[in-house]
Every structure is written in structure tokens, then in C-alpha cells.
């Protein structure tokens, strides 16, 4: 099986690392998983999890187009349309809710995968997942891992985050809430490849925590959620599986993580996570690592693409927006 | 004869969202709409909203079509409709989204004219900055106070926090807010202006001698135009330098006082205080002559090859 990816050009290539990033957490996770499944992936541009780059040809089995604000995917759309490839194309939209869907792709024969899916549109849900880099590399010893809570965020992205921080600190919990950043001399290639989202100092600090509190920012599905799920800290989170429509392999609250509904509930949920740490952590890790790693996202992707292809063959394709003379 | 304009605006009511409300307000679109009214150009709108006086179905005979970019409103359907009617070359796409939204590539590559408020030339589009809407213009001139006005959300750009620290350390009296109106106090329901109209804010702004504009989610932000229309002297980053294609750019030191980094701010504020009377007059004369909503409407009409005579009309709505 051969897949071609129209990924966004990486800023490392342009030498401009300050103006946007080519990174998309959904696409990156998918590419890692496809590679692990042995799928041959050719990418338009260099980037994270890209082993081979090349130019477009019309004979690939599937095409993946990564949504990026900085990348002209209208051109890509017309190229694929011209070569009759749109019905073999997946549009990967890892954007937060504020961006809305891309309606042109939504109306096309392409299969639309959306991270932040609230069930408003005819799309397939593709949440972030656990990339291998999230897995703890060094196990913290029991003496190092204190009843500490990870809650290090950009607080401006949602008013609820500041409220939760106040609640946790007010409850007398040991909370890591300062922004953690690698010093400039330690920022490696991965730091830039992930749009400055990879941060060794943060992962080290997380390894010393027993609880990680996920909180809504500009999206409900945040990278933090998946980082905590893969870590040795118990995940305390809103019920993301109930908020995101068609969430694949949903976790069970109180079994695979501890849920909270409001800022006022957060400290109680953390106390529960600390009390039940020894029981919850193995269940959480077993569940999330069995269902939500990059390889699982890749399998889901391939299954949906095969189903979509069958439906189109049976005449169930979506209405096409024709832009050939636009 | 006046051209007929049809506007595909977004509904001003909040777009339903399971997690938070999203307003259909776009300052660029409503600036142009207000300006068209001021020029006596009839406009039919797809939806009710601020300045929408005539709401009705698509008119295939309109001379000009305006399309507002709003991420949750389907403009792919609109593009297809206009294409079907051979109207794309008579269409203007108005994009006021901040930098992180990039451009809508499908519209940018279409036959429509594309105007963008922030960083437009980076994407090969025309620039069209926000403007002074009538509601920004104070109806009265209160006695000025020696206060520096810096009321904005600190969250949207790290430089805002640095500026706040500079102001807190300085010798000036500062107004940092928050200044909050309720819907009952405001002339406009909050959702109609995306929560951006605030009578208490405008009143306090015009009592201050100096007001600071800073980069936020975008370089072109409302604060700049609100201050330019007020009785406070504008102290700002040189927006006209950062946004190539800025039409009728102001001259630093003449129409406002420029600073390029927080370190330069104290000197800029002192200059604004020292030259208040002179700068206040030149600033208002310049900005009100060149950057009101009717100036933006003319730019849009002229881009379509339509020359509309400027009709001097009285200010219809000002801040009480």
C-alpha cells in the first residue's frame, strides 16, 4: 500500500522558525502509525515521522492532505481533482474549534477527519493520540514521585484553566503550574519539528507527578490529555469521550481516568486520583496504550478510508464542489 | 445611479456551539457596511446584524457582492453560487481573521477580490485595515486627565505584559481596567459587536490624555482605531510599517507617537503628554479624514471600478 502525504512545509526547511509551524499533532500521529504498520508513505515535504519525500503522482492508493493555515491546499485540491484522486483523499483537520471546518473540503468527495468534532458536520473523528515520544523514557522512583499534580498550561486559552489552578492551589495541593520550557541550548530538532511543543523539561517534571489534570483550552482534545494518559501520572480530565462525537474506543470514567465536571470538582477528583493511584495507573496505561497509540489511529484511518471507498463505489459519494474554473 | 450591493454576512447572533459562544461580528465587514450607508449605497444583507437595514434573499442582479469570512459559516456554498451566476469578478471577500488563521486559499485563488485586515500582503491579497466606526467617535469632549490608558486583554500577546510592567513601574497614573458594561448599559447587544462595544471603556478612554496600542492576536486591532478616534493621543507600534499595503499611512511624530519596543515606551508617553494639544488635533484631523468607515467603503467600491461621489453626511451614531 502506498500513501502520499501533502504535509505542510516545515519551518526548519525555510529557516523561519518563528512564523508558524508545519506541525499537526493528528497528522504526525497518523504518519508514525502508518510507518509502524509498514505502509509506504511518501511526503511532499520533510517533517516529523517523514522518511521519504517525493513529488505527486496519480498512482498512489491514498492521499492525505494536512490542513494548515499557511499552506495552499486549494492548489492541492485542484491537483487531486484534475487527476480524479479526490475520492481517494483524506483531509486531516487537526485545528481547534475556532477555525471552523474547511467547507470546501467538507463538500468534496474527500474523506474528512476532524479532531475537534462536536457532531455538527459529516466528518470522521480523529483525535490526537499517543505518539511514542510521549512514553516515559525514565521511570521515576517511588521516592522521586511525590503526590504532586501537573497543571502547567497557557492559562489564557480558556478562563476555566485559571479557575482550576486557583481551586487546586486553594486545596493545598502540590501543583506544578508554572510554564516549563527547555532552555534554548537544549531545544533539539524535535522541539522545532513539533512547533515547539516537545519539551524534555516538561516530560521530566511530569515523570515526578502522580496526577496530571487535563483542562479545556482552545480545544477539548488537547495534547496534554494524551501525554498524561501515556505517563505514570493518573489522568484527571473532563469527560472528553462524551464531548467529542464518535470518540474511538472511549475510556471508562473512574476506571481508566478520574473525571471532573467543573473547577470546583477538580481538587476532589485529584484527591481521588491520589488515593487510588496504585489501582488506577495500571488500568489507565493498559487501556490507553492498547487503544490510543499512533498505530491505532493509523488502523482507524485505513478502515475508514476503505469503507469510504466502498460507499463511493456504491454511489454514496458526497456532493462535489467543482472549482475547476474558479 | 448608485450601485446595488449584496452582502453575505454572518448571522450576528452567536453561532451555536456546545462549549462557548462565537459571535458573527466582523469589524472589517461592518466598517465597510457602515461606510456604504454613509455614502448612500443601498445594501441588502443575507442576515440581520449590526448596520443591516435590508435583509433579504440573494439578488443575482447586484452590482457588487461582499462576502464576510467567518470560520463557522459556509462560504464554499457562497463561492459556488456566485460562480454559477458568473458573479465572482464582481465579488469582494472580506477577511478580518488574525494571522494564525492564514487566508482562505480557495477564495484567494478565485476571481474575487480578496481584502485582508492583518498581514494581507504576506498572502498576496489586498490590505484593508479596520477603521473608525461611528460608534468609536466621542460625542463630547471631557476635561482631559493626566492618565495613560492601557485597557486590553494581556493574554493575546506577551509584549502586552511587558508593556504593563513598564507602565506600572513608571511615574504615570494609568488606567488598566477592567472596564465592563452590561448589555443593559450598552447601546448594542453584546453579541452584535462580538462583545467589543463597551460604553464605560469608550468614556474612560476619552478622559485620558494618552492611550497605548500594542500588538495582540493581530497587528491590526480595534484598539488602534478606537484610540485614533478618541481624545487621547495614540501611542502605538508603527502599524503602517508592520502591515505593508496600509492605505493612507499616518506619519509618526505627526499623527501619533511611535514606539517599537516596550523600552521605547516611556519616551513615547512623555512626548505624547508634552505635545498633547498639537498631536490631539493633527491625529484627529488625519484619522477622521482618511480612516473612517466611508473611506473603507470607497476603497472597496473603487476596487470594483465603481466611482461613488463622497457625500458628506453627519455622524449617525457616536458614543454617548
mmCIF file of C-alpha atoms in Angstrom, chain A residues 41-275:
data_model
loop_
_atom_site.group_PDB
_atom_site.id
_atom_site.type_symbol
_atom_site.label_atom_id
_atom_site.label_comp_id
_atom_site.label_asym_id
_atom_site.label_seq_id
_atom_site.Cartn_x
_atom_site.Cartn_y
_atom_site.Cartn_z
ATOM 1 C CA UNK A 41 4.478 6.819 2.870
ATOM 2 C CA UNK A 42 5.862 9.483 0.561
ATOM 3 C CA UNK A 43 5.557 13.058 1.754
ATOM 4 C CA UNK A 44 5.582 16.320 -0.143
ATOM 5 C CA UNK A 45 7.860 17.893 2.462
ATOM 6 C CA UNK A 46 10.357 16.951 5.142
ATOM 7 C CA UNK A 47 8.964 16.760 8.642
ATOM 8 C CA UNK A 48 8.346 14.706 11.737
ATOM 9 C CA UNK A 49 7.995 10.952 11.002
ATOM 10 C CA UNK A 50 8.770 11.522 7.316
ATOM 11 C CA UNK A 51 11.247 9.006 5.914
ATOM 12 C CA UNK A 52 10.789 9.667 2.226
ATOM 13 C CA UNK A 53 9.821 12.702 0.192
ATOM 14 C CA UNK A 54 8.814 12.870 -3.435
ATOM 15 C CA UNK A 55 6.614 14.563 -5.969
ATOM 16 C CA UNK A 56 2.952 13.842 -6.555
ATOM 17 C CA UNK A 57 1.901 11.041 -8.878
ATOM 18 C CA UNK A 58 -1.626 9.873 -9.576
ATOM 19 C CA UNK A 59 -0.966 6.192 -8.822
ATOM 20 C CA UNK A 60 -0.914 6.203 -5.018
ATOM 21 C CA UNK A 61 -3.564 4.216 -3.167
ATOM 22 C CA UNK A 62 -4.454 7.019 -0.748
ATOM 23 C CA UNK A 63 -3.693 10.692 -0.408
ATOM 24 C CA UNK A 64 -3.527 12.588 2.847
ATOM 25 C CA UNK A 65 -3.858 16.371 2.932
ATOM 26 C CA UNK A 66 -2.902 18.067 6.172
ATOM 27 C CA UNK A 67 -4.872 21.193 6.939
ATOM 28 C CA UNK A 68 -2.574 24.104 7.580
ATOM 29 C CA UNK A 69 -3.437 27.773 7.587
ATOM 30 C CA UNK A 70 -0.132 28.591 5.969
ATOM 31 C CA UNK A 71 -0.213 26.039 3.171
ATOM 32 C CA UNK A 72 -2.177 26.417 -0.056
ATOM 33 C CA UNK A 73 -4.332 23.314 -0.013
ATOM 34 C CA UNK A 74 -6.712 24.862 -2.563
ATOM 35 C CA UNK A 75 -3.945 24.174 -5.086
ATOM 36 C CA UNK A 76 -3.677 20.635 -3.779
ATOM 37 C CA UNK A 77 -7.448 20.260 -4.073
ATOM 38 C CA UNK A 78 -7.393 21.249 -7.734
ATOM 39 C CA UNK A 79 -4.426 18.971 -8.452
ATOM 40 C CA UNK A 80 -6.210 15.988 -6.926
ATOM 41 C CA UNK A 81 -9.467 16.950 -8.653
ATOM 42 C CA UNK A 82 -7.699 17.173 -12.018
ATOM 43 C CA UNK A 83 -6.254 13.691 -11.583
ATOM 44 C CA UNK A 84 -9.502 12.181 -10.300
ATOM 45 C CA UNK A 85 -7.939 11.409 -6.910
ATOM 46 C CA UNK A 86 -10.297 13.273 -4.551
ATOM 47 C CA UNK A 87 -12.267 10.170 -3.632
ATOM 48 C CA UNK A 88 -9.009 8.527 -2.516
ATOM 49 C CA UNK A 89 -8.092 11.509 -0.393
ATOM 50 C CA UNK A 90 -8.271 12.093 3.349
ATOM 51 C CA UNK A 91 -8.354 15.665 4.637
ATOM 52 C CA UNK A 92 -6.840 15.795 8.119
ATOM 53 C CA UNK A 93 -8.109 18.734 10.134
ATOM 54 C CA UNK A 94 -6.326 18.982 13.469
ATOM 55 C CA UNK A 95 -7.397 22.572 14.081
ATOM 56 C CA UNK A 96 -9.158 23.840 17.169
ATOM 57 C CA UNK A 97 -12.830 24.734 17.093
ATOM 58 C CA UNK A 98 -12.300 28.458 16.442
ATOM 59 C CA UNK A 99 -11.068 27.675 12.930
ATOM 60 C CA UNK A 100 -14.319 26.004 11.889
ATOM 61 C CA UNK A 101 -14.191 23.254 9.280
ATOM 62 C CA UNK A 102 -12.860 23.842 5.781
ATOM 63 C CA UNK A 103 -16.192 23.850 3.948
ATOM 64 C CA UNK A 104 -14.622 23.313 0.523
ATOM 65 C CA UNK A 105 -13.102 20.027 1.622
ATOM 66 C CA UNK A 106 -16.211 19.173 3.614
ATOM 67 C CA UNK A 107 -18.328 19.274 0.447
ATOM 68 C CA UNK A 108 -15.816 17.394 -1.673
ATOM 69 C CA UNK A 109 -15.603 13.615 -2.262
ATOM 70 C CA UNK A 110 -12.599 13.539 0.063
ATOM 71 C CA UNK A 111 -12.965 11.865 3.459
ATOM 72 C CA UNK A 112 -12.843 14.498 6.179
ATOM 73 C CA UNK A 113 -11.164 13.686 9.505
ATOM 74 C CA UNK A 114 -11.665 16.257 12.268
ATOM 75 C CA UNK A 115 -10.004 16.332 15.658
ATOM 76 C CA UNK A 116 -12.416 18.694 17.380
ATOM 77 C CA UNK A 117 -15.642 17.042 16.276
ATOM 78 C CA UNK A 118 -18.754 18.174 18.122
ATOM 79 C CA UNK A 119 -21.050 16.291 15.778
ATOM 80 C CA UNK A 120 -22.092 19.322 13.739
ATOM 81 C CA UNK A 121 -20.696 18.134 10.426
ATOM 82 C CA UNK A 122 -20.459 14.968 8.363
ATOM 83 C CA UNK A 123 -16.908 14.084 9.364
ATOM 84 C CA UNK A 124 -14.941 11.287 10.984
ATOM 85 C CA UNK A 125 -13.415 11.863 14.389
ATOM 86 C CA UNK A 126 -9.643 11.611 14.564
ATOM 87 C CA UNK A 127 -8.418 12.726 17.975
ATOM 88 C CA UNK A 128 -4.816 13.250 18.866
ATOM 89 C CA UNK A 129 -3.218 10.029 20.060
ATOM 90 C CA UNK A 130 -0.188 8.813 21.936
ATOM 91 C CA UNK A 131 2.945 9.372 19.908
ATOM 92 C CA UNK A 132 5.915 7.292 21.012
ATOM 93 C CA UNK A 133 7.669 10.394 22.230
ATOM 94 C CA UNK A 134 5.038 10.766 24.985
ATOM 95 C CA UNK A 135 6.002 7.473 26.597
ATOM 96 C CA UNK A 136 8.113 7.914 29.726
ATOM 97 C CA UNK A 137 11.717 7.078 28.981
ATOM 98 C CA UNK A 138 12.883 7.112 32.550
ATOM 99 C CA UNK A 139 10.774 5.641 35.309
ATOM 100 C CA UNK A 140 10.806 7.913 38.324
ATOM 101 C CA UNK A 141 11.426 6.012 41.519
ATOM 102 C CA UNK A 142 8.703 5.954 44.151
ATOM 103 C CA UNK A 143 10.719 8.263 46.298
ATOM 104 C CA UNK A 144 11.021 10.766 43.448
ATOM 105 C CA UNK A 145 7.357 10.576 42.507
ATOM 106 C CA UNK A 146 5.620 12.646 45.103
ATOM 107 C CA UNK A 147 1.879 13.382 45.410
ATOM 108 C CA UNK A 148 2.451 16.225 43.011
ATOM 109 C CA UNK A 149 -0.031 17.428 40.412
ATOM 110 C CA UNK A 150 0.892 18.548 36.893
ATOM 111 C CA UNK A 151 -1.113 21.561 35.773
ATOM 112 C CA UNK A 152 1.304 23.569 33.660
ATOM 113 C CA UNK A 153 -0.555 25.426 30.942
ATOM 114 C CA UNK A 154 -1.016 28.571 28.962
ATOM 115 C CA UNK A 155 -3.846 29.891 31.094
ATOM 116 C CA UNK A 156 -5.084 32.465 28.609
ATOM 117 C CA UNK A 157 -6.607 29.934 26.238
ATOM 118 C CA UNK A 158 -9.613 29.237 28.477
ATOM 119 C CA UNK A 159 -10.910 31.022 31.581
ATOM 120 C CA UNK A 160 -11.575 27.649 33.214
ATOM 121 C CA UNK A 161 -7.847 26.934 33.425
ATOM 122 C CA UNK A 162 -7.172 29.839 35.804
ATOM 123 C CA UNK A 163 -10.166 28.784 37.914
ATOM 124 C CA UNK A 164 -8.903 25.217 38.153
ATOM 125 C CA UNK A 165 -5.442 26.421 39.132
ATOM 126 C CA UNK A 166 -6.943 28.546 41.922
ATOM 127 C CA UNK A 167 -9.025 25.598 43.087
ATOM 128 C CA UNK A 168 -6.063 23.194 43.164
ATOM 129 C CA UNK A 169 -3.778 25.633 44.945
ATOM 130 C CA UNK A 170 -6.569 26.593 47.338
ATOM 131 C CA UNK A 171 -6.959 22.941 48.289
ATOM 132 C CA UNK A 172 -3.334 22.898 49.434
ATOM 133 C CA UNK A 173 -2.170 20.512 46.721
ATOM 134 C CA UNK A 174 1.418 20.427 45.489
ATOM 135 C CA UNK A 175 0.789 21.721 41.965
ATOM 136 C CA UNK A 176 3.261 22.292 39.134
ATOM 137 C CA UNK A 177 1.585 25.259 37.476
ATOM 138 C CA UNK A 178 4.453 27.383 36.171
ATOM 139 C CA UNK A 179 5.228 27.275 32.478
ATOM 140 C CA UNK A 180 8.029 24.787 31.874
ATOM 141 C CA UNK A 181 10.330 25.298 28.929
ATOM 142 C CA UNK A 182 13.584 23.775 27.751
ATOM 143 C CA UNK A 183 16.458 26.256 27.808
ATOM 144 C CA UNK A 184 17.395 27.395 24.272
ATOM 145 C CA UNK A 185 20.604 25.321 24.131
ATOM 146 C CA UNK A 186 18.631 22.119 24.845
ATOM 147 C CA UNK A 187 15.982 22.593 22.197
ATOM 148 C CA UNK A 188 16.706 19.906 19.674
ATOM 149 C CA UNK A 189 15.302 19.091 16.276
ATOM 150 C CA UNK A 190 12.155 17.556 17.766
ATOM 151 C CA UNK A 191 11.383 20.786 19.590
ATOM 152 C CA UNK A 192 11.214 22.647 16.301
ATOM 153 C CA UNK A 193 9.607 19.792 14.378
ATOM 154 C CA UNK A 194 6.697 19.872 16.804
ATOM 155 C CA UNK A 195 6.172 23.602 16.612
ATOM 156 C CA UNK A 196 7.958 23.990 19.979
ATOM 157 C CA UNK A 197 5.609 21.515 21.649
ATOM 158 C CA UNK A 198 8.250 18.964 22.537
ATOM 159 C CA UNK A 199 9.821 19.823 25.813
ATOM 160 C CA UNK A 200 12.116 17.465 27.722
ATOM 161 C CA UNK A 201 11.983 19.549 30.888
ATOM 162 C CA UNK A 202 8.205 19.269 30.923
ATOM 163 C CA UNK A 203 8.246 15.497 30.447
ATOM 164 C CA UNK A 204 10.828 15.204 33.221
ATOM 165 C CA UNK A 205 8.632 17.235 35.550
ATOM 166 C CA UNK A 206 5.624 15.107 34.599
ATOM 167 C CA UNK A 207 7.560 11.959 35.472
ATOM 168 C CA UNK A 208 7.773 13.213 39.047
ATOM 169 C CA UNK A 209 3.987 13.716 39.347
ATOM 170 C CA UNK A 210 1.301 11.291 40.431
ATOM 171 C CA UNK A 211 -1.555 13.161 38.802
ATOM 172 C CA UNK A 212 -1.980 15.164 35.567
ATOM 173 C CA UNK A 213 -5.032 17.377 35.201
ATOM 174 C CA UNK A 214 -6.208 17.845 31.624
ATOM 175 C CA UNK A 215 -8.226 21.003 31.016
ATOM 176 C CA UNK A 216 -10.026 22.525 28.066
ATOM 177 C CA UNK A 217 -8.090 25.216 26.217
ATOM 178 C CA UNK A 218 -8.961 26.375 22.732
ATOM 179 C CA UNK A 219 -9.967 22.767 22.253
ATOM 180 C CA UNK A 220 -11.259 19.964 24.436
ATOM 181 C CA UNK A 221 -8.950 17.432 22.804
ATOM 182 C CA UNK A 222 -5.551 18.703 23.906
ATOM 183 C CA UNK A 223 -2.101 17.155 23.666
ATOM 184 C CA UNK A 224 -1.891 17.258 27.468
ATOM 185 C CA UNK A 225 -4.683 14.699 27.699
ATOM 186 C CA UNK A 226 -2.679 12.174 25.695
ATOM 187 C CA UNK A 227 0.606 13.000 27.383
ATOM 188 C CA UNK A 228 -0.944 12.304 30.796
ATOM 189 C CA UNK A 229 -2.691 9.156 29.550
ATOM 190 C CA UNK A 230 0.701 7.770 28.481
ATOM 191 C CA UNK A 231 2.573 8.903 31.574
ATOM 192 C CA UNK A 232 2.963 7.482 35.045
ATOM 193 C CA UNK A 233 0.562 10.082 36.391
ATOM 194 C CA UNK A 234 -3.145 9.372 36.762
ATOM 195 C CA UNK A 235 -5.222 11.327 34.262
ATOM 196 C CA UNK A 236 -7.833 13.660 35.743
ATOM 197 C CA UNK A 237 -9.943 15.081 32.957
ATOM 198 C CA UNK A 238 -13.275 16.365 31.723
ATOM 199 C CA UNK A 239 -15.271 13.598 30.045
ATOM 200 C CA UNK A 240 -13.684 14.197 26.661
ATOM 201 C CA UNK A 241 -15.200 11.000 25.278
ATOM 202 C CA UNK A 242 -18.670 12.444 25.918
ATOM 203 C CA UNK A 243 -17.903 15.874 24.471
ATOM 204 C CA UNK A 244 -16.176 14.756 21.280
ATOM 205 C CA UNK A 245 -18.615 12.977 18.995
ATOM 206 C CA UNK A 246 -17.787 9.435 17.907
ATOM 207 C CA UNK A 247 -14.717 9.271 20.142
ATOM 208 C CA UNK A 248 -12.996 5.974 19.200
ATOM 209 C CA UNK A 249 -12.572 3.377 21.970
ATOM 210 C CA UNK A 250 -13.828 5.666 24.722
ATOM 211 C CA UNK A 251 -12.248 5.252 28.157
ATOM 212 C CA UNK A 252 -14.436 4.476 31.155
ATOM 213 C CA UNK A 253 -14.548 7.200 33.819
ATOM 214 C CA UNK A 254 -13.299 6.125 37.260
ATOM 215 C CA UNK A 255 -11.682 3.100 35.710
ATOM 216 C CA UNK A 256 -9.298 4.494 33.095
ATOM 217 C CA UNK A 257 -9.154 8.063 34.411
ATOM 218 C CA UNK A 258 -10.828 10.259 37.026
ATOM 219 C CA UNK A 259 -13.442 12.659 35.643
ATOM 220 C CA UNK A 260 -14.337 16.136 36.845
ATOM 221 C CA UNK A 261 -17.156 18.395 35.683
ATOM 222 C CA UNK A 262 -16.198 21.853 36.924
ATOM 223 C CA UNK A 263 -13.330 23.742 38.520
ATOM 224 C CA UNK A 264 -14.934 23.143 41.920
ATOM 225 C CA UNK A 265 -14.785 19.373 41.330
ATOM 226 C CA UNK A 266 -11.160 19.323 40.231
ATOM 227 C CA UNK A 267 -9.493 19.138 43.641
ATOM 228 C CA UNK A 268 -11.831 16.351 44.792
ATOM 229 C CA UNK A 269 -11.016 14.422 41.615
ATOM 230 C CA UNK A 270 -7.298 14.900 42.237
ATOM 231 C CA UNK A 271 -7.656 13.626 45.811
ATOM 232 C CA UNK A 272 -9.393 10.543 44.462
ATOM 233 C CA UNK A 273 -6.659 10.009 41.879
ATOM 234 C CA UNK A 274 -4.014 10.233 44.594
ATOM 235 C CA UNK A 275 -5.906 7.836 46.873
#
